[in-house]
């Protein structure tokens, strides 16, 4: 009975921490079908169970067939290549303290430059979860037929052709530098009218559409054959929009595609394990420093915990930054106190709330990734280490 009570308390803590990270930044080329700007009232908290409250009724989904221009003879790069190795234990007898920094959306070219330069400074690798429309021009949006939506619908808009071509080049460069590209699906449809109701067949269609956008979007944008930035078949991980979705359904599709990890389900600071046959790399429940509030290690969630996701006066930015930095440092101390389980820090390409969250993450990476026991890695690098060394006990 005591153990069950503890499980219920833990579930309640995660539920209190959850605010869907549903604020992906709209693209530059065309307006989204509805506003994608984060609101003060976030969408419904994602469930910690893999089973939705009601079973979606299977429906026939029109096939998604983005245009298929003549393919380029140049094959895309491996989106999740691993070139570094790490010891099973450090000199102190503990495993490395892995810090995984990841981004949803990953579209803004200026911020791509910022994060890549920062990673070079501290020898870090990062994971970037890409949304399909970031590589697909708006003039061809009707090629995308999302489940339950009109053709061409997207909550984050579509790519400007020039930006698509430039983004394609940046993605190639980032992969060559050792960063990993994952998928963030396509239209960013949150809630029960979106991915919350999708079954396995609909998820399969969504990820096939992602493959085609990656493969064909650059050529459509350039108006001539242009190699895809990466081979979508080599993508090994996904973060679902707003951390939502029937987990057993979409993980079934992930396994069928040979994908290896899901970065969507909320959890705790603990060594990850496999769930539904794939690694579960959670955003973690932490305490907002100086309060008794629980939040997740995601910039949007931190923003909501601090100000209800409302823009604060610029004069408050220093205090808000200090609180977020203290929160990250508290999480790092708790990891060290419990055997160095990894920290998973999720972010978006944004300048929300006077750039509080991007600025603090920059400072935390600079201060932390060079510490002797810390290794700042991509999700796939951590996965490779776990597969080789196993999950540490305790």
CSV table of C-alpha atoms in Angstrom, one decimal:
chain,number,residue,atom,x,y,z
A,1,UNK,CA,0.0,0.0,0.0
A,2,UNK,CA,2.8,2.4,0.9
A,3,UNK,CA,4.5,1.8,-2.5
A,4,UNK,CA,1.2,2.4,-4.4
A,5,UNK,CA,0.7,5.7,-2.4
A,6,UNK,CA,4.1,6.8,-3.4
A,7,UNK,CA,3.4,6.1,-7.0
A,8,UNK,CA,0.2,8.1,-6.8
A,9,UNK,CA,2.1,11.0,-5.2
A,10,UNK,CA,4.7,10.9,-7.9
A,11,UNK,CA,2.0,11.0,-10.6
A,12,UNK,CA,0.4,14.0,-9.0
A,13,UNK,CA,3.7,15.8,-8.9
A,14,UNK,CA,4.3,15.3,-12.6
A,15,UNK,CA,0.7,16.3,-13.3
A,16,UNK,CA,1.3,19.6,-11.4
A,17,UNK,CA,4.4,20.2,-13.4
A,18,UNK,CA,2.8,19.8,-16.8
A,19,UNK,CA,2.1,22.7,-19.1
A,20,UNK,CA,2.3,21.7,-22.7
A,21,UNK,CA,5.3,23.1,-24.5
A,22,UNK,CA,3.1,24.2,-27.3
A,23,UNK,CA,4.7,27.5,-28.3
A,24,UNK,CA,6.7,26.7,-31.5
A,25,UNK,CA,7.6,29.8,-33.4
A,26,UNK,CA,5.8,30.4,-36.7
A,27,UNK,CA,7.8,30.3,-39.9
A,28,UNK,CA,8.9,33.3,-41.8
A,29,UNK,CA,7.3,32.6,-45.2
A,30,UNK,CA,3.6,32.3,-44.6
A,31,UNK,CA,1.1,32.7,-41.8
A,32,UNK,CA,0.0,29.6,-39.9
A,33,UNK,CA,-3.5,28.4,-40.2
A,34,UNK,CA,-4.2,29.6,-36.7
A,35,UNK,CA,-2.1,31.7,-34.3
A,36,UNK,CA,1.0,29.8,-33.0
A,37,UNK,CA,2.0,32.4,-30.5
A,38,UNK,CA,2.0,31.0,-27.0
A,39,UNK,CA,-1.1,32.0,-25.0
A,40,UNK,CA,-1.4,32.7,-21.3
A,41,UNK,CA,-3.6,29.5,-21.0
A,42,UNK,CA,-1.7,26.5,-22.3
A,43,UNK,CA,-3.3,23.6,-23.9
A,44,UNK,CA,-4.3,20.6,-21.8
A,45,UNK,CA,-1.5,18.9,-19.9
A,46,UNK,CA,-0.2,15.8,-21.6
A,47,UNK,CA,-1.0,12.5,-19.9
A,48,UNK,CA,1.6,10.4,-18.2
A,49,UNK,CA,-0.2,7.3,-19.2
A,50,UNK,CA,0.3,5.8,-22.7
A,51,UNK,CA,-3.5,5.2,-22.9
A,52,UNK,CA,-5.8,8.1,-23.8
A,53,UNK,CA,-9.1,8.6,-21.9
A,54,UNK,CA,-11.0,7.3,-24.9
A,55,UNK,CA,-9.8,5.0,-27.7
A,56,UNK,CA,-9.7,6.9,-31.0
A,57,UNK,CA,-12.0,5.5,-33.7
A,58,UNK,CA,-9.9,4.2,-36.5
A,59,UNK,CA,-10.7,6.2,-39.7
A,60,UNK,CA,-9.4,6.1,-43.2
A,61,UNK,CA,-6.9,8.8,-43.7
A,62,UNK,CA,-6.3,10.1,-47.2
A,63,UNK,CA,-2.7,9.3,-48.2
A,64,UNK,CA,-0.3,12.1,-47.7
A,65,UNK,CA,1.6,12.7,-51.0
A,66,UNK,CA,3.8,15.8,-51.0
A,67,UNK,CA,5.0,16.4,-54.5
A,68,UNK,CA,7.8,14.1,-55.8
A,69,UNK,CA,10.2,16.1,-58.0
A,70,UNK,CA,13.1,14.4,-59.6
A,71,UNK,CA,15.3,13.2,-56.8
A,72,UNK,CA,18.8,14.5,-56.4
A,73,UNK,CA,21.5,12.0,-57.0
A,74,UNK,CA,23.2,13.1,-53.8
A,75,UNK,CA,22.1,11.1,-50.8
A,76,UNK,CA,21.3,13.0,-47.6
A,77,UNK,CA,23.6,12.7,-44.5
A,78,UNK,CA,23.0,10.5,-41.5
A,79,UNK,CA,20.8,12.5,-39.2
A,80,UNK,CA,22.0,10.7,-36.1
A,81,UNK,CA,25.6,9.8,-36.5
A,82,UNK,CA,27.8,9.2,-33.5
A,83,UNK,CA,31.5,10.0,-33.6
A,84,UNK,CA,32.4,10.3,-29.9
A,85,UNK,CA,32.7,7.8,-27.1
A,86,UNK,CA,32.7,8.2,-23.4
A,87,UNK,CA,34.0,6.1,-20.5
A,88,UNK,CA,31.7,3.9,-18.5
A,89,UNK,CA,33.0,5.5,-15.3
A,90,UNK,CA,35.0,8.6,-14.4
A,91,UNK,CA,38.0,8.6,-12.1
A,92,UNK,CA,35.6,9.2,-9.2
A,93,UNK,CA,33.9,5.9,-9.9
A,94,UNK,CA,30.7,7.5,-11.2
A,95,UNK,CA,29.3,7.5,-14.7
A,96,UNK,CA,29.6,10.8,-16.6
A,97,UNK,CA,26.9,13.3,-15.9
A,98,UNK,CA,25.3,13.7,-19.3
A,99,UNK,CA,23.5,16.9,-20.1
A,100,UNK,CA,21.3,16.7,-23.2
A,101,UNK,CA,20.2,20.0,-24.7
A,102,UNK,CA,17.5,19.8,-27.4
A,103,UNK,CA,15.4,22.2,-29.4
A,104,UNK,CA,11.9,21.9,-30.9
A,105,UNK,CA,11.2,23.5,-34.2
A,106,UNK,CA,14.8,24.6,-35.0
A,107,UNK,CA,14.1,27.0,-37.8
A,108,UNK,CA,15.5,30.5,-37.2
A,109,UNK,CA,18.8,30.8,-39.0
A,110,UNK,CA,20.3,33.4,-36.6
A,111,UNK,CA,19.7,31.1,-33.7
A,112,UNK,CA,21.1,28.2,-35.5
A,113,UNK,CA,24.3,30.1,-35.8
A,114,UNK,CA,24.2,31.0,-32.1
A,115,UNK,CA,23.7,27.5,-30.8
A,116,UNK,CA,26.2,26.0,-33.2
A,117,UNK,CA,28.9,28.5,-32.2
A,118,UNK,CA,28.1,27.9,-28.5
A,119,UNK,CA,28.4,24.2,-28.9
A,120,UNK,CA,31.8,24.6,-30.5
A,121,UNK,CA,33.0,26.7,-27.6
A,122,UNK,CA,32.3,24.0,-25.0
A,123,UNK,CA,32.7,20.8,-27.2
A,124,UNK,CA,28.9,20.0,-26.9
A,125,UNK,CA,26.6,18.2,-29.2
A,126,UNK,CA,22.9,19.0,-29.3
A,127,UNK,CA,19.7,17.5,-30.7
A,128,UNK,CA,17.4,19.5,-33.0
A,129,UNK,CA,13.8,18.3,-33.5
A,130,UNK,CA,12.8,19.5,-36.9
A,131,UNK,CA,9.2,20.1,-38.1
A,132,UNK,CA,8.6,19.1,-41.7
A,133,UNK,CA,7.2,22.5,-42.9
A,134,UNK,CA,10.5,24.1,-42.0
A,135,UNK,CA,11.8,22.5,-45.2
A,136,UNK,CA,8.7,22.8,-47.4
A,137,UNK,CA,7.6,25.9,-49.3
A,138,UNK,CA,4.2,27.3,-48.7
A,139,UNK,CA,3.3,27.3,-52.4
A,140,UNK,CA,3.1,23.5,-52.1
A,141,UNK,CA,1.4,23.3,-48.7
A,142,UNK,CA,-1.7,21.5,-50.1
A,143,UNK,CA,0.5,18.5,-50.7
A,144,UNK,CA,0.2,17.8,-46.9
A,145,UNK,CA,-3.1,16.2,-45.8
A,146,UNK,CA,-3.0,15.9,-42.1
A,147,UNK,CA,-5.5,13.7,-40.3
A,148,UNK,CA,-8.7,15.5,-39.5
A,149,UNK,CA,-7.5,18.8,-41.0
A,150,UNK,CA,-7.8,20.6,-44.3
A,151,UNK,CA,-5.0,20.0,-46.9
A,152,UNK,CA,-2.1,22.4,-46.2
A,153,UNK,CA,-3.1,23.1,-42.6
A,154,UNK,CA,-0.3,23.9,-40.2
A,155,UNK,CA,-0.1,25.6,-36.8
A,156,UNK,CA,3.4,26.8,-37.6
A,157,UNK,CA,3.1,28.0,-41.2
A,158,UNK,CA,5.3,27.0,-44.1
A,159,UNK,CA,8.8,27.8,-45.3
A,160,UNK,CA,9.9,30.7,-47.4
A,161,UNK,CA,11.7,29.2,-50.5
A,162,UNK,CA,15.0,31.2,-49.9
A,163,UNK,CA,15.0,30.3,-46.2
A,164,UNK,CA,14.3,26.6,-47.0
A,165,UNK,CA,17.4,26.5,-49.2
A,166,UNK,CA,19.5,28.2,-46.6
A,167,UNK,CA,18.1,26.1,-43.8
A,168,UNK,CA,19.0,23.0,-45.8
A,169,UNK,CA,22.6,24.1,-46.0
A,170,UNK,CA,22.7,24.9,-42.3
A,171,UNK,CA,21.3,21.4,-41.4
A,172,UNK,CA,24.1,19.8,-43.4
A,173,UNK,CA,26.7,21.8,-41.6
A,174,UNK,CA,25.2,21.1,-38.2
A,175,UNK,CA,25.2,17.3,-38.9
A,176,UNK,CA,28.8,17.5,-40.1
A,177,UNK,CA,29.7,19.1,-36.7
A,178,UNK,CA,28.2,16.2,-34.9
A,179,UNK,CA,24.7,17.4,-34.0
A,180,UNK,CA,21.7,15.2,-34.3
A,181,UNK,CA,18.4,15.9,-36.1
A,182,UNK,CA,15.2,14.3,-34.8
A,183,UNK,CA,11.6,14.8,-35.9
A,184,UNK,CA,9.0,17.1,-34.4
A,185,UNK,CA,6.4,15.8,-36.9
A,186,UNK,CA,4.7,18.4,-39.1
A,187,UNK,CA,1.7,20.6,-38.5
A,188,UNK,CA,2.0,20.9,-34.7
A,189,UNK,CA,-1.6,20.1,-34.0
A,190,UNK,CA,-2.1,19.9,-30.2
A,191,UNK,CA,-5.1,18.8,-28.1
A,192,UNK,CA,-7.9,16.2,-28.7
A,193,UNK,CA,-8.7,17.7,-32.1
A,194,UNK,CA,-5.1,17.1,-33.1
A,195,UNK,CA,-2.5,14.5,-32.3
A,196,UNK,CA,-4.2,13.6,-29.0
A,197,UNK,CA,-6.7,11.5,-31.0
A,198,UNK,CA,-4.4,10.0,-33.7
A,199,UNK,CA,-4.1,6.2,-34.0
A,200,UNK,CA,-1.1,4.3,-35.3
A,201,UNK,CA,-2.1,4.5,-38.9
A,202,UNK,CA,-2.4,8.3,-38.7
A,203,UNK,CA,0.9,8.6,-37.0
A,204,UNK,CA,2.4,6.4,-39.8
A,205,UNK,CA,1.0,8.8,-42.4
A,206,UNK,CA,2.3,11.8,-40.5
A,207,UNK,CA,5.9,10.5,-40.4
A,208,UNK,CA,5.8,9.4,-44.0
A,209,UNK,CA,4.8,13.0,-44.8
A,210,UNK,CA,7.8,14.2,-42.8
A,211,UNK,CA,10.1,12.0,-44.9
A,212,UNK,CA,8.7,13.4,-48.1
A,213,UNK,CA,9.0,17.0,-47.0
A,214,UNK,CA,12.6,16.5,-46.0
A,215,UNK,CA,13.4,14.7,-49.3
A,216,UNK,CA,11.5,16.9,-51.7
A,217,UNK,CA,11.1,20.3,-50.0
A,218,UNK,CA,14.5,21.7,-50.8
A,219,UNK,CA,14.2,20.8,-54.5
A,220,UNK,CA,10.7,22.5,-54.7
A,221,UNK,CA,12.1,25.5,-52.9
A,222,UNK,CA,15.2,25.8,-55.1
A,223,UNK,CA,13.3,25.2,-58.4
A,224,UNK,CA,16.0,22.7,-59.3
A,225,UNK,CA,17.4,19.4,-57.9
A,226,UNK,CA,18.8,20.0,-54.5
A,227,UNK,CA,20.0,17.2,-52.1
A,228,UNK,CA,18.0,16.7,-48.9
A,229,UNK,CA,19.9,17.9,-45.8
A,230,UNK,CA,19.7,14.4,-44.4
A,231,UNK,CA,18.3,11.0,-45.0
A,232,UNK,CA,15.0,10.9,-43.1
A,233,UNK,CA,15.4,7.1,-42.7
A,234,UNK,CA,18.3,7.7,-40.4
A,235,UNK,CA,16.3,9.8,-37.9
A,236,UNK,CA,16.3,7.9,-34.5
A,237,UNK,CA,14.2,10.1,-32.2
A,238,UNK,CA,11.0,12.1,-32.0
A,239,UNK,CA,9.5,14.7,-29.7
A,240,UNK,CA,5.8,15.0,-30.2
A,241,UNK,CA,4.1,18.5,-30.4
A,242,UNK,CA,3.1,19.7,-27.0
A,243,UNK,CA,4.5,16.4,-25.6
A,244,UNK,CA,1.1,14.8,-26.4
A,245,UNK,CA,-0.2,11.8,-28.3
A,246,UNK,CA,-1.2,8.2,-27.6
A,247,UNK,CA,2.2,6.9,-26.7
A,248,UNK,CA,1.6,3.2,-27.4
A,249,UNK,CA,0.3,4.1,-30.9
A,250,UNK,CA,3.0,6.4,-32.0
A,251,UNK,CA,5.8,4.3,-30.4
A,252,UNK,CA,4.5,1.3,-32.4
A,253,UNK,CA,5.1,3.3,-35.5
A,254,UNK,CA,8.5,4.4,-34.3
A,255,UNK,CA,9.6,0.8,-33.7
A,256,UNK,CA,8.4,-0.2,-37.2
A,257,UNK,CA,10.5,2.6,-38.6
A,258,UNK,CA,13.6,1.6,-36.7
A,259,UNK,CA,13.6,4.6,-34.4
A,260,UNK,CA,15.2,4.2,-31.0
A,261,UNK,CA,14.0,6.9,-28.5
A,262,UNK,CA,11.0,9.1,-27.6
A,263,UNK,CA,11.7,12.5,-26.0
A,264,UNK,CA,8.1,13.4,-25.3
A,265,UNK,CA,6.9,11.8,-22.0
A,266,UNK,CA,7.4,13.8,-18.8
A,267,UNK,CA,9.4,12.1,-16.0
A,268,UNK,CA,11.9,12.6,-13.3
A,269,UNK,CA,15.7,13.1,-12.8
A,270,UNK,CA,16.5,9.4,-13.0
A,271,UNK,CA,18.4,7.0,-15.3
A,272,UNK,CA,16.2,6.4,-18.4
A,273,UNK,CA,14.7,3.0,-19.3
A,274,UNK,CA,13.0,1.5,-22.3
A,275,UNK,CA,9.2,1.8,-22.5
A,276,UNK,CA,7.1,0.2,-25.3
A,277,UNK,CA,10.4,-1.2,-26.7
A,278,UNK,CA,12.2,2.2,-27.2
A,279,UNK,CA,14.2,4.4,-24.9
A,280,UNK,CA,12.2,7.0,-22.9
A,281,UNK,CA,14.1,10.2,-22.6
A,282,UNK,CA,11.8,12.5,-20.6
A,283,UNK,CA,11.6,16.1,-19.9
A,284,UNK,CA,12.0,16.1,-16.2
A,285,UNK,CA,9.9,17.4,-13.3
A,286,UNK,CA,12.0,19.9,-11.2
A,287,UNK,CA,11.3,22.6,-8.6
A,288,UNK,CA,11.3,26.2,-9.7
A,289,UNK,CA,14.0,27.7,-7.5
A,290,UNK,CA,12.8,29.6,-4.5
A,291,UNK,CA,9.2,28.2,-4.8
A,292,UNK,CA,7.3,25.0,-4.2
A,293,UNK,CA,6.2,24.9,-7.8
A,294,UNK,CA,7.0,21.9,-10.0
A,295,UNK,CA,7.7,22.5,-13.7
A,296,UNK,CA,9.4,20.6,-16.5
A,297,UNK,CA,12.8,21.2,-17.9
A,298,UNK,CA,11.4,23.0,-21.0
A,299,UNK,CA,11.6,26.7,-21.6
A,300,UNK,CA,7.9,27.2,-22.2
A,301,UNK,CA,7.0,25.4,-19.0
A,302,UNK,CA,9.5,27.6,-17.1
A,303,UNK,CA,7.9,30.7,-18.7
A,304,UNK,CA,4.5,29.6,-17.6
A,305,UNK,CA,5.6,28.8,-14.1
A,306,UNK,CA,7.1,32.2,-13.8
A,307,UNK,CA,4.6,34.6,-15.4
A,308,UNK,CA,1.8,32.4,-16.8
A,309,UNK,CA,3.5,32.6,-20.2
A,310,UNK,CA,2.9,36.4,-20.3
A,311,UNK,CA,5.6,38.9,-21.3
A,312,UNK,CA,7.1,40.4,-18.2
A,313,UNK,CA,8.4,44.0,-18.1
A,314,UNK,CA,12.1,44.1,-19.2
A,315,UNK,CA,13.0,45.4,-15.7
A,316,UNK,CA,12.1,41.9,-14.4
A,317,UNK,CA,14.4,40.0,-16.7
A,318,UNK,CA,17.4,39.9,-14.4
A,319,UNK,CA,15.4,38.4,-11.6
A,320,UNK,CA,13.7,35.9,-13.8
A,321,UNK,CA,17.0,34.9,-15.4
A,322,UNK,CA,18.6,34.4,-11.9
A,323,UNK,CA,15.7,32.2,-10.9
A,324,UNK,CA,15.9,30.0,-14.0
A,325,UNK,CA,19.7,29.6,-13.7
A,326,UNK,CA,19.3,28.7,-10.0
A,327,UNK,CA,16.7,26.1,-11.1
A,328,UNK,CA,19.0,24.5,-13.6
A,329,UNK,CA,21.8,24.5,-11.0
A,330,UNK,CA,19.6,22.9,-8.4
A,331,UNK,CA,18.7,20.1,-10.9
A,332,UNK,CA,22.4,19.6,-11.6
A,333,UNK,CA,23.1,19.2,-7.9
A,334,UNK,CA,20.3,16.7,-7.5
A,335,UNK,CA,21.7,14.6,-10.3
A,336,UNK,CA,25.1,14.6,-8.7
A,337,UNK,CA,23.5,13.6,-5.4
A,338,UNK,CA,21.8,10.6,-7.0
A,339,UNK,CA,24.5,8.9,-9.1
A,340,UNK,CA,24.7,11.3,-12.1
A,341,UNK,CA,21.5,10.5,-14.0
A,342,UNK,CA,21.3,12.7,-17.2
A,343,UNK,CA,19.6,16.0,-17.4
A,344,UNK,CA,17.3,16.6,-20.4
A,345,UNK,CA,16.8,20.3,-21.1
A,346,UNK,CA,14.2,21.2,-23.8
A,347,UNK,CA,14.0,24.5,-25.6
A,348,UNK,CA,12.7,26.3,-28.6
A,349,UNK,CA,14.3,28.7,-31.1
A,350,UNK,CA,12.8,31.8,-29.4
A,351,UNK,CA,13.4,35.1,-27.5
A,352,UNK,CA,10.4,34.7,-25.2
A,353,UNK,CA,10.0,37.0,-22.2
A,354,UNK,CA,12.9,39.3,-23.1
A,355,UNK,CA,15.1,36.3,-24.1
A,356,UNK,CA,15.2,35.0,-20.5
A,357,UNK,CA,15.3,31.3,-21.4
A,358,UNK,CA,17.6,31.4,-24.3
A,359,UNK,CA,20.1,33.7,-22.4
A,360,UNK,CA,20.0,31.5,-19.3
A,361,UNK,CA,20.5,28.3,-21.3
A,362,UNK,CA,23.5,29.9,-23.0
A,363,UNK,CA,25.0,30.8,-19.6
A,364,UNK,CA,24.3,27.3,-18.2
A,365,UNK,CA,25.9,25.6,-21.1
A,366,UNK,CA,29.0,27.8,-20.9
A,367,UNK,CA,29.3,27.2,-17.2
A,368,UNK,CA,28.4,23.5,-17.1
A,369,UNK,CA,29.6,21.7,-20.2
A,370,UNK,CA,33.3,22.3,-19.4
A,371,UNK,CA,33.0,20.9,-15.8
A,372,UNK,CA,35.2,17.7,-15.4
A,373,UNK,CA,32.3,15.3,-14.7
A,374,UNK,CA,29.9,16.7,-17.3
A,375,UNK,CA,29.5,15.6,-20.9
A,376,UNK,CA,27.1,17.7,-23.1
A,377,UNK,CA,25.8,15.2,-25.6
A,378,UNK,CA,23.0,14.6,-28.1
A,379,UNK,CA,20.2,12.2,-27.4
A,380,UNK,CA,21.7,9.6,-29.7
A,381,UNK,CA,25.1,9.9,-28.1
A,382,UNK,CA,23.5,9.1,-24.7
A,383,UNK,CA,21.6,6.3,-26.2
A,384,UNK,CA,24.8,4.7,-27.6
A,385,UNK,CA,26.5,5.0,-24.2
A,386,UNK,CA,23.5,3.3,-22.5
A,387,UNK,CA,23.4,0.5,-25.1
A,388,UNK,CA,27.1,-0.2,-24.6
A,389,UNK,CA,27.3,0.2,-20.8
A,390,UNK,CA,23.8,-0.5,-19.5
A,391,UNK,CA,21.7,1.5,-17.1
A,392,UNK,CA,23.6,2.2,-13.9
A,393,UNK,CA,22.0,0.8,-10.8
A,394,UNK,CA,20.4,3.1,-8.4
